[in-house]
mmCIF file of C-alpha atoms and ligand atoms in Angstrom:
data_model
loop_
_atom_site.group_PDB
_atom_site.id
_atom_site.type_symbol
_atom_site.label_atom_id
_atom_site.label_comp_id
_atom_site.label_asym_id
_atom_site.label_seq_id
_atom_site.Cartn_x
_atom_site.Cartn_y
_atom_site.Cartn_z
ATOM 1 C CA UNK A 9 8.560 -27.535 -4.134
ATOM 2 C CA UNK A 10 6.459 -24.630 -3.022
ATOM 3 C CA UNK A 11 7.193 -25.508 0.573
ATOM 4 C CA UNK A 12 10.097 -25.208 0.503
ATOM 5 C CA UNK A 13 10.890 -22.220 -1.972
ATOM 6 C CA UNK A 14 12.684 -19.483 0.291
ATOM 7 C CA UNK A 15 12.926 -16.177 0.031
ATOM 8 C CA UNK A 16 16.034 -16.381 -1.564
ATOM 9 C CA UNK A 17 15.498 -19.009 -4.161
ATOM 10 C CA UNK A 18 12.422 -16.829 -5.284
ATOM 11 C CA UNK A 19 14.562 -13.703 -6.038
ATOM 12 C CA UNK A 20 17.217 -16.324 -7.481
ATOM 13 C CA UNK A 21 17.067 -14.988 -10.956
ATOM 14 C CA UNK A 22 18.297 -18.049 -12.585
ATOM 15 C CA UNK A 23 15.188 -19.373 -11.721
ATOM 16 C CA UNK A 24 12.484 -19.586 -13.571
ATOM 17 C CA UNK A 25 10.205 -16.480 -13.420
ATOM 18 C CA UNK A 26 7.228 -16.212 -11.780
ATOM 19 C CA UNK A 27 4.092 -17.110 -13.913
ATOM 20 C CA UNK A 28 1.452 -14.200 -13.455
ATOM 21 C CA UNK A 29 0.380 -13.666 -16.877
ATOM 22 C CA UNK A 30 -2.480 -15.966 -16.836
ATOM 23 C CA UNK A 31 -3.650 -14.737 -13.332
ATOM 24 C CA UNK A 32 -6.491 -12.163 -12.785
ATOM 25 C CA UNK A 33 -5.363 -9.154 -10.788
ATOM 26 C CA UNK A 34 -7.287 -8.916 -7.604
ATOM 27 C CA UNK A 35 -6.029 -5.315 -7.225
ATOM 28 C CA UNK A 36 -5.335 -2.197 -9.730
ATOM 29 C CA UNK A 37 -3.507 1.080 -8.985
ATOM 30 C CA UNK A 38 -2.658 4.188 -10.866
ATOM 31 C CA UNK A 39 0.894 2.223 -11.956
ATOM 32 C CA UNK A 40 0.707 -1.672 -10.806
ATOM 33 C CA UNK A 41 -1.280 -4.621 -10.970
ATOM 34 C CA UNK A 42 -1.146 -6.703 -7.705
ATOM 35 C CA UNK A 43 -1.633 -10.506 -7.578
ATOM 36 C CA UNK A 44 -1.611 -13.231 -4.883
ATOM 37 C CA UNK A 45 1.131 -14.840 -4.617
ATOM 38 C CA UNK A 46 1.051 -18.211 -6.341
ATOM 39 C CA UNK A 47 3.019 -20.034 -3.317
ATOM 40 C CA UNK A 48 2.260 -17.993 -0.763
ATOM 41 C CA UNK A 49 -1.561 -16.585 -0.500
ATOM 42 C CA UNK A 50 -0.552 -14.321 2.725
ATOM 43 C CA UNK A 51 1.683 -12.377 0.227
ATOM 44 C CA UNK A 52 1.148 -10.227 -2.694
ATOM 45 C CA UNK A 53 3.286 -9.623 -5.952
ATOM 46 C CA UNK A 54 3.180 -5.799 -7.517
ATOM 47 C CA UNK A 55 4.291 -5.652 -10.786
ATOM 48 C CA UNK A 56 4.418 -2.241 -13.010
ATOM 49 C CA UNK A 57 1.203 -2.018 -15.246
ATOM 50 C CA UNK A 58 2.222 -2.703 -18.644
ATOM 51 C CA UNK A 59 -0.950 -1.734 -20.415
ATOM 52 C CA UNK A 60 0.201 1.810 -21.721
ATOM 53 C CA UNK A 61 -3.376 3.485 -19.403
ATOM 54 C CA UNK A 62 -0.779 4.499 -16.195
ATOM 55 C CA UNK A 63 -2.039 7.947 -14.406
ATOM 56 C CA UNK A 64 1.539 9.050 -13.748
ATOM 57 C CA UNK A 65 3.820 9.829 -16.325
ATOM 58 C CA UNK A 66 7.378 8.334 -15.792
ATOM 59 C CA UNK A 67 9.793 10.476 -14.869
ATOM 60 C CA UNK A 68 11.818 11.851 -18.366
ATOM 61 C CA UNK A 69 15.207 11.145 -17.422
ATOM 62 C CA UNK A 70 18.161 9.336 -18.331
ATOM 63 C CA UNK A 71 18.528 6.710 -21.304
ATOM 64 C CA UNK A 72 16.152 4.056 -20.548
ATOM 65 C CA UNK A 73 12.782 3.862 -21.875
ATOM 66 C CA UNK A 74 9.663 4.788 -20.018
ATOM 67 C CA UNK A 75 8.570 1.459 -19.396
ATOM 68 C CA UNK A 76 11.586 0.359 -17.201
ATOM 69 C CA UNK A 77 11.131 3.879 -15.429
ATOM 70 C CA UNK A 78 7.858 2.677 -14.170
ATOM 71 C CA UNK A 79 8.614 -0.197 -12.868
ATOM 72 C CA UNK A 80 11.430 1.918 -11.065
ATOM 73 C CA UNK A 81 9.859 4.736 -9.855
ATOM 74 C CA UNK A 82 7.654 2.649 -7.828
ATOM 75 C CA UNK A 83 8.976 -0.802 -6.910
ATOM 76 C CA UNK A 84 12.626 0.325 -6.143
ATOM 77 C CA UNK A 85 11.419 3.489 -4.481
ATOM 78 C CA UNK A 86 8.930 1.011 -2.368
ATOM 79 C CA UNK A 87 11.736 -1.922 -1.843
ATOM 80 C CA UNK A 88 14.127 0.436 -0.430
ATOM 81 C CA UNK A 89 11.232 2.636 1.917
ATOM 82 C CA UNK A 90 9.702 -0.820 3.362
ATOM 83 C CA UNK A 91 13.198 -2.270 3.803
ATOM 84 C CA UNK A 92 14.273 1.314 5.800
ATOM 85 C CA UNK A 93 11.404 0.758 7.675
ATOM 86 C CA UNK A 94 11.980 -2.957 8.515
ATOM 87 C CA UNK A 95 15.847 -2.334 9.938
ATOM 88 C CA UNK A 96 14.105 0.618 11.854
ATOM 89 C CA UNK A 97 11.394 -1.233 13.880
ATOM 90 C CA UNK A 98 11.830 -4.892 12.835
ATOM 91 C CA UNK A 99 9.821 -7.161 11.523
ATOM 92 C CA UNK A 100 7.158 -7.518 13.879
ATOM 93 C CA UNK A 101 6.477 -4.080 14.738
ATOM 94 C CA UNK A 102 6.229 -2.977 11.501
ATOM 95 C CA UNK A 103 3.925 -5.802 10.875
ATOM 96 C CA UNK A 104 1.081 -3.967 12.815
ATOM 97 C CA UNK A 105 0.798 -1.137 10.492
ATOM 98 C CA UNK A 106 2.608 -1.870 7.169
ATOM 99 C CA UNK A 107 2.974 -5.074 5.073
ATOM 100 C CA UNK A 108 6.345 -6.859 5.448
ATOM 101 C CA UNK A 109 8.604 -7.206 2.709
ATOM 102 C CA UNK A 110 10.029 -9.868 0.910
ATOM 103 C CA UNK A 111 11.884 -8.176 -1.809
ATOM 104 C CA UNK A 112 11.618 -8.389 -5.499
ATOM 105 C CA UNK A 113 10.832 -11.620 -7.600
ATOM 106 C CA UNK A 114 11.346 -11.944 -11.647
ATOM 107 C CA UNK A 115 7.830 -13.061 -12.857
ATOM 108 C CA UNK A 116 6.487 -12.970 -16.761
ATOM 109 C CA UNK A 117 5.217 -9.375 -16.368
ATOM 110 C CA UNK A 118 8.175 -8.044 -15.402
ATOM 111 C CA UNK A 119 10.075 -7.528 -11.523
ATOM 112 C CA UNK A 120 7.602 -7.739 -8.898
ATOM 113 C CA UNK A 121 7.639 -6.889 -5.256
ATOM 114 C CA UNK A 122 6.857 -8.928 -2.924
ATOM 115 C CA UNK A 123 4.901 -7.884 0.051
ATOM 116 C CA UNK A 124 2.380 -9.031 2.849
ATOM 117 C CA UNK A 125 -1.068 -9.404 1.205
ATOM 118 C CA UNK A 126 -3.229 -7.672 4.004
ATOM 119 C CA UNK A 127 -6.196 -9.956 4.988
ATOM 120 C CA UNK A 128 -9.750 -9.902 6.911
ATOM 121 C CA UNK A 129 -9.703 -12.631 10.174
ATOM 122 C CA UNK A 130 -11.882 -14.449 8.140
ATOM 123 C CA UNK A 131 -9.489 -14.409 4.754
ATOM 124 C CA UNK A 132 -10.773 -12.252 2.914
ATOM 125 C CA UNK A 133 -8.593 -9.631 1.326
ATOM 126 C CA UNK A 134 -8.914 -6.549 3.040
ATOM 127 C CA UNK A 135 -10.863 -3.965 1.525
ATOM 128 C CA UNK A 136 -9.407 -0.263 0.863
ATOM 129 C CA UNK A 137 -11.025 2.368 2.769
ATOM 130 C CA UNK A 138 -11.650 3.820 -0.162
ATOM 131 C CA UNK A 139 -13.918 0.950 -1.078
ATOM 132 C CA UNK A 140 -15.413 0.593 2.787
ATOM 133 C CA UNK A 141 -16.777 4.489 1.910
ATOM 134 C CA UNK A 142 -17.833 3.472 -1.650
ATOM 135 C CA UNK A 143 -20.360 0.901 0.037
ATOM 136 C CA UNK A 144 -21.826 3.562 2.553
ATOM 137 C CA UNK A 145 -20.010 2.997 5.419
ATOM 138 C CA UNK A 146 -19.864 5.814 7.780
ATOM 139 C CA UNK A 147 -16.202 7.368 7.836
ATOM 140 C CA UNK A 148 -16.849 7.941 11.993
ATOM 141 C CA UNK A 149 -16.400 3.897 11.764
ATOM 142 C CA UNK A 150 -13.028 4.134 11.135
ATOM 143 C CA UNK A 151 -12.205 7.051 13.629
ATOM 144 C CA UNK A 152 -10.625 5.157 16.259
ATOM 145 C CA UNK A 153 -8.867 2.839 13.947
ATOM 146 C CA UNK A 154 -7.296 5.733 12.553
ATOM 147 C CA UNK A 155 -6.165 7.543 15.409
ATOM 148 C CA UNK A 156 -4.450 4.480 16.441
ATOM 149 C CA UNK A 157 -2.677 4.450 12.905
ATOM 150 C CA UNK A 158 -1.822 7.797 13.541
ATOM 151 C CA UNK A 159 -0.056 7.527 16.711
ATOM 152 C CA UNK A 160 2.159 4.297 15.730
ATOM 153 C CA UNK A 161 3.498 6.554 13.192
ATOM 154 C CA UNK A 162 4.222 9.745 15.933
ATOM 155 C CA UNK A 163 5.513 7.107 18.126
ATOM 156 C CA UNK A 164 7.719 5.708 15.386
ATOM 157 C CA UNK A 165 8.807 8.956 13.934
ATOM 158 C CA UNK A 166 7.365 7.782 10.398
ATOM 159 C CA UNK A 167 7.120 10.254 7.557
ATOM 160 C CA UNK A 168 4.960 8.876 5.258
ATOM 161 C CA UNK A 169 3.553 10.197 1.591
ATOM 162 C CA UNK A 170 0.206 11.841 1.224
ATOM 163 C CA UNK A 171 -2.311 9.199 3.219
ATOM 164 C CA UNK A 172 -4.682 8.359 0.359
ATOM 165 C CA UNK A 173 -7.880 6.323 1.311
ATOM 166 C CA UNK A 174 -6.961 4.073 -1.703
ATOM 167 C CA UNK A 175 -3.505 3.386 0.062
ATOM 168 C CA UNK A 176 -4.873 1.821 3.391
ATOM 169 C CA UNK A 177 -6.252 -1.281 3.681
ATOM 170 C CA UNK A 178 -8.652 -1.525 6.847
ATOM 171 C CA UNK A 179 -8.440 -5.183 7.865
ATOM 172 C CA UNK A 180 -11.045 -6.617 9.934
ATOM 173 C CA UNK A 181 -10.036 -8.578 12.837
ATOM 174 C CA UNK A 182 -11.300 -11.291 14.818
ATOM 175 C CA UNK A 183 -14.183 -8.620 16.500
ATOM 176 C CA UNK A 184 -15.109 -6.851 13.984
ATOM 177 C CA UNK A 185 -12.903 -3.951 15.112
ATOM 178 C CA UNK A 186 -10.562 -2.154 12.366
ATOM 179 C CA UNK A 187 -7.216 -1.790 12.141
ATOM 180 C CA UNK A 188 -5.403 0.201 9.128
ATOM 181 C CA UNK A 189 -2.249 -0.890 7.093
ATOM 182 C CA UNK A 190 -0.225 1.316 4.723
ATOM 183 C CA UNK A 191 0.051 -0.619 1.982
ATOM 184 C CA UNK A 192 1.337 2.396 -0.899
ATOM 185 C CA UNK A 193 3.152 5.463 -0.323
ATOM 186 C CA UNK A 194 5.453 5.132 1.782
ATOM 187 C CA UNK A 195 8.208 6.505 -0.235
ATOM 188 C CA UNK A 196 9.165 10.164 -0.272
ATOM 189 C CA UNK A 197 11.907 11.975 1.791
ATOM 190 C CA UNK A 198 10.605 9.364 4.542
ATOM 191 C CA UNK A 199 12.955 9.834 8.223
ATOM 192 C CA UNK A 200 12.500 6.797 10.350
ATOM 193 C CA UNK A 201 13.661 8.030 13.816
ATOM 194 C CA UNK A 202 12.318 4.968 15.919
ATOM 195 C CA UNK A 203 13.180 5.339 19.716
ATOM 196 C CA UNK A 204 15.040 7.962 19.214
ATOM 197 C CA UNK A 205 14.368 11.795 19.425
ATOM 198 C CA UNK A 206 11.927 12.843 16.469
ATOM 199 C CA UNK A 207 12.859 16.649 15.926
ATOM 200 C CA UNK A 208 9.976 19.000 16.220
ATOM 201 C CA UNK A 209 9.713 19.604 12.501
ATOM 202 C CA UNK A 210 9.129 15.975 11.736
ATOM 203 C CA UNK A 211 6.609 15.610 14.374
ATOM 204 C CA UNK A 212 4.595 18.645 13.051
ATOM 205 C CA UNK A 213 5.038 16.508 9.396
ATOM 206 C CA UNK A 214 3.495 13.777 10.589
ATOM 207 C CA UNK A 215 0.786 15.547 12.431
ATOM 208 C CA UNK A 216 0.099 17.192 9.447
ATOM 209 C CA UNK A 217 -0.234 13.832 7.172
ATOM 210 C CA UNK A 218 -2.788 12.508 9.380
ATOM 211 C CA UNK A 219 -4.932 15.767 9.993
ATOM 212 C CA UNK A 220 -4.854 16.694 6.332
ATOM 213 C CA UNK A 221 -5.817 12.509 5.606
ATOM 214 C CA UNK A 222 -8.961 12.725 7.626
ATOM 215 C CA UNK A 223 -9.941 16.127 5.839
ATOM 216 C CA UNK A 224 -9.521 14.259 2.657
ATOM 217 C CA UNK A 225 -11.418 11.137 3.721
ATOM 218 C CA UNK A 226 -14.233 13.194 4.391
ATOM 219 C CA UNK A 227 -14.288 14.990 0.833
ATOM 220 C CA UNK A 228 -14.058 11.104 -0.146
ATOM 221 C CA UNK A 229 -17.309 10.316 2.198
ATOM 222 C CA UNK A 230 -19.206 13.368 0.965
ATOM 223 C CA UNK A 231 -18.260 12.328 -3.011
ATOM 224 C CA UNK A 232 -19.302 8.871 -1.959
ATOM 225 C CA UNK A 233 -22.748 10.232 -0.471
ATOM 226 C CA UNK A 234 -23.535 11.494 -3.750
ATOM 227 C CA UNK A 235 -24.644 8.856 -6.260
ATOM 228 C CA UNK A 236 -23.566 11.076 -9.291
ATOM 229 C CA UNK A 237 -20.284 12.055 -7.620
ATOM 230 C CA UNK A 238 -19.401 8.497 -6.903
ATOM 231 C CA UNK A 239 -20.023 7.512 -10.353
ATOM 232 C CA UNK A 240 -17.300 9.564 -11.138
ATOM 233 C CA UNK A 241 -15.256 8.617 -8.511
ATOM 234 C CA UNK A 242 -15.759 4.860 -8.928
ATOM 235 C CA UNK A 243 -15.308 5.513 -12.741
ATOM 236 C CA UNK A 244 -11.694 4.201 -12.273
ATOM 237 C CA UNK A 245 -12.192 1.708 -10.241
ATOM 238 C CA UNK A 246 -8.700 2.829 -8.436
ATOM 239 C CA UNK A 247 -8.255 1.093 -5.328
ATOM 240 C CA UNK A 248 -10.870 -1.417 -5.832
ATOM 241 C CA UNK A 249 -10.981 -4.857 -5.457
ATOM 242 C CA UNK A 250 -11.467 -7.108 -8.479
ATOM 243 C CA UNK A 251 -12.407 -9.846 -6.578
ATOM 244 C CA UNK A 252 -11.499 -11.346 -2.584
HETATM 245 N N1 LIG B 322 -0.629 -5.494 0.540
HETATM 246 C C1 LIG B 322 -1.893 -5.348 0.125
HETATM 247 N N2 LIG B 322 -2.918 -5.919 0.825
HETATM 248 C C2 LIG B 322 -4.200 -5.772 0.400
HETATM 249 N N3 LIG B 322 -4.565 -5.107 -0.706
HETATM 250 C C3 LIG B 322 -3.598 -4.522 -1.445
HETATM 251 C C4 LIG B 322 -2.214 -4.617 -1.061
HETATM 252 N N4 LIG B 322 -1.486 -3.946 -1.973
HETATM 253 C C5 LIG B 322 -2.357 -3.457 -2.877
HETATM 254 N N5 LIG B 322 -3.632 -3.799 -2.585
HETATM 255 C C6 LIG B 322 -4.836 -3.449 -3.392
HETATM 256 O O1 LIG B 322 -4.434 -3.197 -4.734
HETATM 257 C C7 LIG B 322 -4.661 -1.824 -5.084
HETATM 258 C C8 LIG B 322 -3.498 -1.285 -5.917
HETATM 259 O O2 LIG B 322 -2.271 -1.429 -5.222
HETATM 260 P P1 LIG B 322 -1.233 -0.227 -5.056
HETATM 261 O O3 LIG B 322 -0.037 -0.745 -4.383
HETATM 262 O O4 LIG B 322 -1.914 0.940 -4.414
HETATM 263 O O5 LIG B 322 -0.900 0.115 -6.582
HETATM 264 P P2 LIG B 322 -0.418 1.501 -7.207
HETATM 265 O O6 LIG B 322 1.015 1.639 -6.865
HETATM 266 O O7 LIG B 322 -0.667 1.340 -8.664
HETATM 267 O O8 LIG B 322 -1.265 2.593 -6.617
HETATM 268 C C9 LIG B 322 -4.822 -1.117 -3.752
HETATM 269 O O9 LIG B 322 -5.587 0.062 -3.872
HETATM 270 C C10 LIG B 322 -5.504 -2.183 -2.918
HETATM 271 O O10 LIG B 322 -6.882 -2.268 -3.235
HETATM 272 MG MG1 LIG B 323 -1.982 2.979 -4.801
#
């Protein structure tokens, strides 16, 4: 059955929903819980944490209680930026840089979207930068890695949200050599201009997203190099792995 389960048939919401409930998380954010996909381990399912402890407040608005807001804010926001981003530079471009997107799937905890699960060459999930820093890795590491990120999205004309070290996964390829992925955040007032002309203004955006990223992934290095400042850091274990 699993083989043959399409895209489709998973969002098919006569079907039965997805069973995650018994599953252990191998990721946490500030709003969702992110599991392997039961069928498909090269994929990831985000559902909306349901556990009452999110770090954003909904937004107040409308009729419908906070809890469907959450799952809202973020999934929906996320479904429509990833699929903007797919029509814009197609599947296989966007694959170099950003997870590709499979939509949204009913499960037992709620919708969840459905995503690329960003792994190491050797299968491992990929580790946050965020975590790389938190086990002493040197941030100059990840320099040309990031530069590389950062002129995909010039070239592409993509406005992304605040680049958050917990927000890129660094996969590790074949080598040894780095190579970063977007995997939250990409939301927000976002223009996708690919191949075409990328006004001034969004250029200087963009510019601005990656220089002000590397300033804060040095604060994050310098909190890291301080055992009592990472304790504090770490406290949350945002952007942490549970387990690979
Ligand atoms: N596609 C992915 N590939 C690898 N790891 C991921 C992926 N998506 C999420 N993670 C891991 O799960 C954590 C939480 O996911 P995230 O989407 O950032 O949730 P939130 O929206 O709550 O911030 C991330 O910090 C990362 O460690
Ligand atoms: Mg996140």
């Amino acid at each position: 059955m699993t083989d043959m389960k399409t895209d489709a048939a998973m969002s098919d919401a006569g079907g039965e929903p997805l069973r995650l409930a018994g599953l252990a998380p191998f990721g946490v954010g500030g709003r969702r819980r992110c599991f392997v996909h039961p069928d498909f381990p090269g994929r990831c399912v985000k559902v909306a944490r349901a556990d009452g402890t999110t770090m954003l407040q909904p937004k107040k608005s409308g009729w419908r209680p906070a809890w469907t807001q959450r799952v809202y804010d973020n999934n929906a926001d996320e479904l429509n930026e990833l699929g903007k981003l797919r029509r814009m530079l197609g599947d296989e471009t966007m694959a170099r840089h950003f997870p590709r997107l499979y939509g949204m799937v009913a499960t037992d905890l709620g919708p969840g979207l459905v995503m690329d699960l960003v792994r190491d060459a050797d299968g491992r999930i990929s580790q946050t930068l965020r975590e790389q820093l938190s086990e002493g890795n040197e941030l100059g590491k990840y320099r040309e890695a990031y530069d590389e990120f950062g002129r995909f999205l010039l070239g592409h004309g993509i406005v992304t949200r605040d680049l958050l070290d917990h927000n890129l996964a660094v996969r590790r390829g074949e080598g040894g050599e780095f190579r970063f992925y977007l995997i939250d955040g990409f939301g927000d007032a976002a223009w996708f201009a690919p191949g075409r002309w990328i006004p001034a203004i969004d250029r200087r955006r963009i510019r601005k997203k990656i220089t002000r990223g590397w300033a804060r992934f040095e604060r994050v290095a310098a909190e890291m190099a301080d055992p009592e400042q990472a304790k504090a850091a770490l406290r949350w274990k945002l952007g942490m792995l549970r387990h690979r």
